[in-house]
Every structure is written in C-alpha cells, then in structure tokens.
mmCIF file of C-alpha atoms in Angstrom:
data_model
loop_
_atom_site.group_PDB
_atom_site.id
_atom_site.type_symbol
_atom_site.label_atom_id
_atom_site.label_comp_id
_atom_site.label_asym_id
_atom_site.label_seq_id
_atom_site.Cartn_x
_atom_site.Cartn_y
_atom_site.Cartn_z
ATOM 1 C CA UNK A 18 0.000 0.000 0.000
ATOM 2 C CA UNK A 19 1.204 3.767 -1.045
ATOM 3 C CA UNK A 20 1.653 5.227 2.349
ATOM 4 C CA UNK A 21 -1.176 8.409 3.612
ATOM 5 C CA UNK A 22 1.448 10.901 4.504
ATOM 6 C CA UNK A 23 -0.318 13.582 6.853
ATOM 7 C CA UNK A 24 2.460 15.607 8.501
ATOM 8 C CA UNK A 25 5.570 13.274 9.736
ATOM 9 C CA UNK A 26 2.918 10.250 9.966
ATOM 10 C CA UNK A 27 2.558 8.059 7.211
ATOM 11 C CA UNK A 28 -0.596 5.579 7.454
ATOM 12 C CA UNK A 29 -0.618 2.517 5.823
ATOM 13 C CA UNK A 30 3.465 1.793 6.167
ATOM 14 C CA UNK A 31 5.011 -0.729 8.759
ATOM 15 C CA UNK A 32 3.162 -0.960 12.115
ATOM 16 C CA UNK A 33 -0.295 0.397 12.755
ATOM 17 C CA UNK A 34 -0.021 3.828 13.989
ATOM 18 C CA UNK A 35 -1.105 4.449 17.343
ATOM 19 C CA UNK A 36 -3.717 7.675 17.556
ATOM 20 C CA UNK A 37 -4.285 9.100 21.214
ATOM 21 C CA UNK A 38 -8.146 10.314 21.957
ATOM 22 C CA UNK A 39 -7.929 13.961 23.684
ATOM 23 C CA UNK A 40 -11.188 14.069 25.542
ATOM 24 C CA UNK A 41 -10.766 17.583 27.474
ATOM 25 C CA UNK A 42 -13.584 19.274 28.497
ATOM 26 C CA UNK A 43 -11.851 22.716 28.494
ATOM 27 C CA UNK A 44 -8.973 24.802 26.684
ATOM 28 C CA UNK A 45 -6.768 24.157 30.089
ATOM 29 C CA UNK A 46 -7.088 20.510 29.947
ATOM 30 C CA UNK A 47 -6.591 20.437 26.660
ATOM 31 C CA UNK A 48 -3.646 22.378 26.310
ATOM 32 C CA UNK A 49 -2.316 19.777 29.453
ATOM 33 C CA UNK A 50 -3.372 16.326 27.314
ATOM 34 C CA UNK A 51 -1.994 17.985 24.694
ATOM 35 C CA UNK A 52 1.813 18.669 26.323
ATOM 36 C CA UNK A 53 1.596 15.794 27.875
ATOM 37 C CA UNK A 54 0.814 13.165 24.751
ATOM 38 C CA UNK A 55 4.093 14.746 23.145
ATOM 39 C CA UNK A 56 5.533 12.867 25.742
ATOM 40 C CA UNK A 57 3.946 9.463 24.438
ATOM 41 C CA UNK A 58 5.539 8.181 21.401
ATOM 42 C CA UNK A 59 1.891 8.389 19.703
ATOM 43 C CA UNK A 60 1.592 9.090 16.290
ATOM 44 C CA UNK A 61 -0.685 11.252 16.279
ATOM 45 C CA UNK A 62 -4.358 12.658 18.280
ATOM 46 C CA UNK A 63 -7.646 12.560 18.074
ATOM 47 C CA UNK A 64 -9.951 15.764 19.419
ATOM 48 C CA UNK A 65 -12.894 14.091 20.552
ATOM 49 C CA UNK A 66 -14.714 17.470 20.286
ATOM 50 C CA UNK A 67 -18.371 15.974 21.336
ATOM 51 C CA UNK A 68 -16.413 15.891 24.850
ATOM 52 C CA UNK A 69 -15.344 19.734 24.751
ATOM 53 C CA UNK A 70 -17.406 22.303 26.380
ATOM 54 C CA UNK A 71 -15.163 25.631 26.063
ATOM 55 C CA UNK A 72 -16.827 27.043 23.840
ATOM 56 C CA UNK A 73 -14.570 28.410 20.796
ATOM 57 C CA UNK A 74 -13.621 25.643 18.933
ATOM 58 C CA UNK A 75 -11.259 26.839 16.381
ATOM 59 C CA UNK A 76 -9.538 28.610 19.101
ATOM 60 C CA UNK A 77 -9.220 25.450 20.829
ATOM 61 C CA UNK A 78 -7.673 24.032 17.642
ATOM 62 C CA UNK A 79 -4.807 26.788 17.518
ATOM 63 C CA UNK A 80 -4.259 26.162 21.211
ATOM 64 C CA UNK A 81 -3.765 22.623 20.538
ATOM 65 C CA UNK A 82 -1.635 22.896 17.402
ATOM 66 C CA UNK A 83 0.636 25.594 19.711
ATOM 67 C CA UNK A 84 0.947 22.477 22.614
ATOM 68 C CA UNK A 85 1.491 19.572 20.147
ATOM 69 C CA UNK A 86 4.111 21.774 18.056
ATOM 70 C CA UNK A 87 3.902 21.472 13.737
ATOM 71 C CA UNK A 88 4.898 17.852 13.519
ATOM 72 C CA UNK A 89 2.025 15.242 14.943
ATOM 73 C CA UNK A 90 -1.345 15.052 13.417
ATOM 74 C CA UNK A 91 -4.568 15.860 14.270
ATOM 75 C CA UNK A 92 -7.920 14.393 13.824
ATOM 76 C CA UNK A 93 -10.768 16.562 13.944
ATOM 77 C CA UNK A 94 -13.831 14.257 15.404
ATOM 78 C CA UNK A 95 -17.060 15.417 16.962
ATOM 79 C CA UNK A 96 -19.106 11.284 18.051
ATOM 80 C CA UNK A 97 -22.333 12.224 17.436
ATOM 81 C CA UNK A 98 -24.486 10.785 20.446
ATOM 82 C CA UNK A 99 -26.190 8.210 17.361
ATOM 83 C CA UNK A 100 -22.559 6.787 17.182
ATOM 84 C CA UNK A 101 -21.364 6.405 20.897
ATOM 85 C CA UNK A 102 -20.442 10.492 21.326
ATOM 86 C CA UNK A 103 -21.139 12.491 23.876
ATOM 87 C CA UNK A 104 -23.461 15.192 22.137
ATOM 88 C CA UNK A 105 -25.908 15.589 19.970
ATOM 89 C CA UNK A 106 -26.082 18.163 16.578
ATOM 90 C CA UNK A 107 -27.952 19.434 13.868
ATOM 91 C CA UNK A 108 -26.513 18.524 10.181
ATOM 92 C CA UNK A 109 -26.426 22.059 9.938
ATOM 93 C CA UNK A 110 -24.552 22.918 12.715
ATOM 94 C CA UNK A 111 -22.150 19.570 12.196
ATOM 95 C CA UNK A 112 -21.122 20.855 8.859
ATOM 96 C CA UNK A 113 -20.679 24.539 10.303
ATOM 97 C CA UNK A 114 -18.068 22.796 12.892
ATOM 98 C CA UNK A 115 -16.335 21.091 10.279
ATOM 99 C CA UNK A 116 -16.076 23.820 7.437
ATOM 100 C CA UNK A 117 -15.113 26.059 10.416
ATOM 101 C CA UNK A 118 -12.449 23.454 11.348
ATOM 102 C CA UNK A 119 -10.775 22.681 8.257
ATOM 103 C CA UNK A 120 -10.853 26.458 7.245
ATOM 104 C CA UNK A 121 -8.198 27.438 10.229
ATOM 105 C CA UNK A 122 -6.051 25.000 8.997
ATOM 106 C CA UNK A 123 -4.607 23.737 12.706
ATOM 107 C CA UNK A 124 -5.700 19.767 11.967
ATOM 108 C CA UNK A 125 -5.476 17.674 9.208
ATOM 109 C CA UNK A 126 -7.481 14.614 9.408
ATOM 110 C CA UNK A 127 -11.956 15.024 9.574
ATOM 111 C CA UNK A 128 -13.758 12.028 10.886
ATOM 112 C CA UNK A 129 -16.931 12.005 9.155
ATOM 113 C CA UNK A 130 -19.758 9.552 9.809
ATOM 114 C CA UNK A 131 -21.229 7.982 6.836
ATOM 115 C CA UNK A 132 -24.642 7.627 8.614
ATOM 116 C CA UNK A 133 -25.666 11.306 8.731
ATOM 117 C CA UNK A 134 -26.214 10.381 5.052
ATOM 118 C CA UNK A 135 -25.185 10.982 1.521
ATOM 119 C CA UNK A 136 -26.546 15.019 0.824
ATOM 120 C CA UNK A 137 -24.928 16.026 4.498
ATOM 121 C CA UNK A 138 -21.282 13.826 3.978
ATOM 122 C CA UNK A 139 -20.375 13.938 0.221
ATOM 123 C CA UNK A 140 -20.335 17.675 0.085
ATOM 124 C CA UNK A 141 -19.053 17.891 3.126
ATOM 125 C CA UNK A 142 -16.137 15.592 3.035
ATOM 126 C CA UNK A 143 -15.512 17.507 -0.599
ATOM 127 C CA UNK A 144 -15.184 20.677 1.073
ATOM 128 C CA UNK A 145 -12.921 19.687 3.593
ATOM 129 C CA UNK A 146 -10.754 18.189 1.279
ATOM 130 C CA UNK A 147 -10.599 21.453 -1.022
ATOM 131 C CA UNK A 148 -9.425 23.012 2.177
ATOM 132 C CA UNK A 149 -6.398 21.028 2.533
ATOM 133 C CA UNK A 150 -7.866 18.399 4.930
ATOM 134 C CA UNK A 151 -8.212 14.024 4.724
ATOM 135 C CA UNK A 152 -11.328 12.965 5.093
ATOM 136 C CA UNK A 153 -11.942 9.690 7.508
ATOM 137 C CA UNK A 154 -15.616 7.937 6.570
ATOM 138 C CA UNK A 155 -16.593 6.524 9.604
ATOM 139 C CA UNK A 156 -19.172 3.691 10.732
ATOM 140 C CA UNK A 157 -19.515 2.711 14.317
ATOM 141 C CA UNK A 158 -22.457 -0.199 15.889
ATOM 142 C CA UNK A 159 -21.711 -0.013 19.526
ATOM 143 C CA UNK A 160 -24.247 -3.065 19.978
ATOM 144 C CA UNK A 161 -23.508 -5.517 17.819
ATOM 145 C CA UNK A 162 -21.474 -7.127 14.295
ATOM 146 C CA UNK A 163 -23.222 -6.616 11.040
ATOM 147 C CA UNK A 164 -22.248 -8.959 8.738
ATOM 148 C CA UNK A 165 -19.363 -9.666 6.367
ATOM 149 C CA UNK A 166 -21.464 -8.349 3.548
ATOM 150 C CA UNK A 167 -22.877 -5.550 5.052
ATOM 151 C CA UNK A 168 -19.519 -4.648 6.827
ATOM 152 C CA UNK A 169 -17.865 -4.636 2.604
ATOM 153 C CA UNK A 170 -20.473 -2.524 1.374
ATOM 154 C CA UNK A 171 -19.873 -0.007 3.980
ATOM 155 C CA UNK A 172 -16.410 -0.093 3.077
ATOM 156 C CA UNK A 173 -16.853 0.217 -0.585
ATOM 157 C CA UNK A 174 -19.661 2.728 0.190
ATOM 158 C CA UNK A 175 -16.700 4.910 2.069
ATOM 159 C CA UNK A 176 -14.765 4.594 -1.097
ATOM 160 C CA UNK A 177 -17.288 5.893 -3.235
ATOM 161 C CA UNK A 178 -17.648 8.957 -1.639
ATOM 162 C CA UNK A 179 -14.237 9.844 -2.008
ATOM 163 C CA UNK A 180 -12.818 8.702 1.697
ATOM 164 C CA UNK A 181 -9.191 9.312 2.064
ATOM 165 C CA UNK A 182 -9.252 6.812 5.194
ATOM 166 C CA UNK A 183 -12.550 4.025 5.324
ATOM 167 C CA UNK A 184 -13.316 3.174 9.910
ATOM 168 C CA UNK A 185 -15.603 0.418 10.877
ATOM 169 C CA UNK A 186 -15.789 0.277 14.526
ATOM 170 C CA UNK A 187 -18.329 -2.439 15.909
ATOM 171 C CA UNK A 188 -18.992 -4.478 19.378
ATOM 172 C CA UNK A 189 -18.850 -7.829 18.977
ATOM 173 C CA UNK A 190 -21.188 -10.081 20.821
ATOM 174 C CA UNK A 191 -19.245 -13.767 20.485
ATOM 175 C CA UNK A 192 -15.812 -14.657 18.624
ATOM 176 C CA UNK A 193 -17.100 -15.084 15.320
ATOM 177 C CA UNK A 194 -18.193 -11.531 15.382
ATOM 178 C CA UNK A 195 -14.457 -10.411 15.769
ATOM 179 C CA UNK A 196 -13.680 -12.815 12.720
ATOM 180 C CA UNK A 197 -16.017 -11.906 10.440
ATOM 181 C CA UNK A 198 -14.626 -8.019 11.201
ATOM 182 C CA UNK A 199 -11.134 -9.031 10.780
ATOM 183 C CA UNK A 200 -11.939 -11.082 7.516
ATOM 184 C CA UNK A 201 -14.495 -8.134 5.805
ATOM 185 C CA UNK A 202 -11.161 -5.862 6.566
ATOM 186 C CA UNK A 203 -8.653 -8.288 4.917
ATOM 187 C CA UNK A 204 -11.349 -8.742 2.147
ATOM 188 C CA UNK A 205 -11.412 -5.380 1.321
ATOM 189 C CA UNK A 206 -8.165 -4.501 1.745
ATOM 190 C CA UNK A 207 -7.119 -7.226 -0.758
ATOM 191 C CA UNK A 208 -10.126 -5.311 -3.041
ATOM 192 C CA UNK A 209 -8.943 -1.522 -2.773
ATOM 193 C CA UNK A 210 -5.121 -1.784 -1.455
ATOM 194 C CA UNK A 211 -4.617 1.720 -2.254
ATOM 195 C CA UNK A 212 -7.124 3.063 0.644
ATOM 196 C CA UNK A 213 -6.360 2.592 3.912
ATOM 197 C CA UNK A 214 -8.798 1.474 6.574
ATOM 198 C CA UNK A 215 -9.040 1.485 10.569
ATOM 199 C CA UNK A 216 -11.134 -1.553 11.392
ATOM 200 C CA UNK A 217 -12.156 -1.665 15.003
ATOM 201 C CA UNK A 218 -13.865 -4.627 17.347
ATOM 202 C CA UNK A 219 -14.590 -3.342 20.257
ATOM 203 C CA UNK A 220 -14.125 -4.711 23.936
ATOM 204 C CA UNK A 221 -11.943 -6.819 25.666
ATOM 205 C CA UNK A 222 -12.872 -9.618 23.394
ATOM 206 C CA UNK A 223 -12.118 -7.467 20.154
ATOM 207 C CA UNK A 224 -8.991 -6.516 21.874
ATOM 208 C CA UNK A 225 -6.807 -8.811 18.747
ATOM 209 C CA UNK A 226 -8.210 -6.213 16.173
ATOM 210 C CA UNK A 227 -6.467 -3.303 17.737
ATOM 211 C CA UNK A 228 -2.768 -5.173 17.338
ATOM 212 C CA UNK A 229 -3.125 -7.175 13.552
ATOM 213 C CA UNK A 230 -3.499 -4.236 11.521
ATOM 214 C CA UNK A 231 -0.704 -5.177 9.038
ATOM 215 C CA UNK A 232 -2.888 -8.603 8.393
ATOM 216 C CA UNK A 233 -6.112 -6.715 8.240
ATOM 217 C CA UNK A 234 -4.826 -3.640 6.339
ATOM 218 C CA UNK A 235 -5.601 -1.499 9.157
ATOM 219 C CA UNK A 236 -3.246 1.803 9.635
ATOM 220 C CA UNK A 237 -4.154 3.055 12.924
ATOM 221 C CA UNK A 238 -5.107 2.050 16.186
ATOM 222 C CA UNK A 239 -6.467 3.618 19.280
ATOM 223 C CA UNK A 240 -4.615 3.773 22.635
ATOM 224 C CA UNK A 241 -5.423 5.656 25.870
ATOM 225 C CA UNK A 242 -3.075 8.613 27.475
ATOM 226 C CA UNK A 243 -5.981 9.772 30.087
ATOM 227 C CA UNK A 244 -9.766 8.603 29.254
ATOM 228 C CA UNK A 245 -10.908 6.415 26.949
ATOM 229 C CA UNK A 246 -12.890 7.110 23.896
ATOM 230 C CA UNK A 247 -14.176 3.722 23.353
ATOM 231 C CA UNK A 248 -14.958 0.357 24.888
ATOM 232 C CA UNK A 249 -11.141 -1.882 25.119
ATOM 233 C CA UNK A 250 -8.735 0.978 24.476
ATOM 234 C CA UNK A 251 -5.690 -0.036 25.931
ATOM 235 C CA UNK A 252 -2.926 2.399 27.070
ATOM 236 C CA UNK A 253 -0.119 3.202 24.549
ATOM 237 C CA UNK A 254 2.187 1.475 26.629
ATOM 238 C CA UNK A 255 0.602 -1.398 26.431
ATOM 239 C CA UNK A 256 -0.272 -0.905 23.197
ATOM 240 C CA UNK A 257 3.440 -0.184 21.757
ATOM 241 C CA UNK A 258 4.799 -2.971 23.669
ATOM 242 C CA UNK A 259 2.426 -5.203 21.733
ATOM 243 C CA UNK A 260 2.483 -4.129 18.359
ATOM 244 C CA UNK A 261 6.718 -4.481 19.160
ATOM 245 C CA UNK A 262 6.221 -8.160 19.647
ATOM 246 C CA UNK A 263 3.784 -8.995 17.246
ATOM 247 C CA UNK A 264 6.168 -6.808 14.341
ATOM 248 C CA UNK A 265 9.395 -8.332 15.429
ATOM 249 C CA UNK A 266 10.639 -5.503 17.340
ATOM 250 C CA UNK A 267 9.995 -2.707 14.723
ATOM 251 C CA UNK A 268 8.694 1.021 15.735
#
C-alpha cells in the first residue's frame, strides 16, 4: 500500500499507527493532554470534540496545534451521540463545525460519519478536502457485528464517496463476530489496497483487532493517554509494547 502521509505520519506503512483520543472538556485541559501526549511516542491525536465544552472551537484548535508543536497530526472528530459520542447536533450545525475546522487550517485529518447520510457527507467531506484536509468515513455499531457483507459494502460505500481513510468500529457479541470483522477488513483490503482502513472490534474480546493491523490492512489504532474514547482501548504502553512483539521488534 502507497503510504497516507499527513504531517511526519505516514498511514498505511510498517506498524499500525497508534492515535491518542484527547477528551478535554476545556482549553486548560486540553492544552495539558496535549503537552503531555508529546511525551507518548503516539503518532498522532484525536480531538474528541463531542467531549469539549469551552466554547470556541477553532480557538481550541490553535491552542492545541501551539501544545502539540507542527509535527504530529490531528484528527478533527465530533461522536455524534447516534454513534457512541457524547453530544448531539444538527446537520447544519455539524457541517458549520467542520467547514469552520478545516478552514483554520490547525488539523489535518476530519472524521466524518457515513450515517448522517449521503446530501450532508459527500459535500461535506468535498469541502474539507478542497481546504487542505483528509477525510476519515466513519461507521460505528456499539451493539452488535453486522455482517461480512454488510460490513464490505460499507467499506466500498466509504470509497465511493471519495474517503481518504474508510473506519468500521463495531462491538462484537461472540468470537465469530471479531472474525467476520477481521476477515471483511482483509477482504477489502485485498479489493482496494490503495485506501487505507481502521477496522475496530470493540471490547476486551475485540482486543486482537487493535494489534493485527498489518494482516487486516488497518493503519491506525487507538490507545489511551488519560480517558478512553471507546470500549477496550488499551494504554499506549501497552499498546506499543504489543504491536513491538507482534512486528518483530519494529517502531
């Protein structure tokens, strides 16, 4: 796979990369997750910005930029309560947030969820790509596993539309339910090499998705530094140490 290069980070080369979720509820903490994850050895951050309540979001964005210096990534996600988040929004006012947020130019990647439909996303995601940003088409079933099928059109949906990065996150509700995530991943990976995914099973007992990302085609993986985001997030420590072992000692 041609490597996504998005700052010093390039997704879809050697190990997974390992993304910390920033869930501040102010500019102060924040700013402190922020100096602090620099610290990490992460790749790169996600803003969870459902989780924010400052107020000024694009000023937010500078101040983080300022903290995490010019070098590690940042991706721009606001969960929509529909999807696991921590607020709920308009269409209207979720497009506002993210023209607003690629505009100022302080983060690079947008996660944008495929379920707020066609007329809201496709112009959306083309907008924030004509500002200079990556789009990330997202999918996330906190309750349960579609199936392989479904789980492959939503991929090749993603594509479609023009997705610079194609996340399925899921909860799976037996074993099988982590294979048949793992093998709809591989599957379309194999399909569209040249796109890279994040495929995510969530839990403890999806806890083998998060390391196997080379097998699955998944280039990025989510690791605690302070809260979770999601259901099985393990630290980056534990995390690193992993990925180490499973990729003979690389990263």
């Amino acid at each position: 796979m041609k490597p996504l290069w998005v700052r010093n980070c390039a997704l879809g080369s050697g190990m997974p990369k390992i993304c910390v979720p920033l869930m501040a509820k102010t500019e102060e903490e924040l700013r402190a997750l922020a100096r602090s994850v620099r610290e990490s050895g992460a790749g790169l951050v996600e803003w969870r910005v459902d989780a924010y309540r400052g107020g000024d979001v694009t000023g937010a964005l500078e101040a983080l930029r300022q903290e995490l210096g010019e070098e590690m990534p940042i991706l721009f996600t606001f969960r929509t309560r529909e999807e696991g988040g921590l607020a709920g929004i308009s269409g209207e006012e979720y497009a506002r947030l993210y023209r607003a947020a690629a505009g100022c130019g302080w983060a690079d990647l947008f996660d944008l969820e495929v379920n707020r439909g066609e007329a809201v996303v496709r112009p959306l995601l083309r907008q924030v790509q004509a500002l200079g940003g990556k789009g990330v088409l997202s999918f996330h079933d906190f309750e349960k596993t579609p199936g392989e099928e479904t789980l492959l059109t939503l991929f090749r949906r993603m594509e479609q539309w023009g997705a610079d990065i194609a996340k399925i996150a899921v909860m799976p509700r037996d074993n099988r339910d982590v294979t048949t995530l793992l093998s709809a991943a591989a599957r379309y990976s194999g399909e569209s090499p040249q796109l890279p995914l994040i495929a995510i099973s969530m839990g403890q007992r999806g806890m083998v998705s998060r390391l196997c990302g080379e097998i699955t085609g998944s280039c990025l993986t989510f690791g605690t530094w302070g809260a979770a985001s999601a259901p099985g997030q393990p630290s980056v420590d534990e995390l690193r140490a992993a990925l180490r072992l499973l990729h003979g000692g690389e990263g």
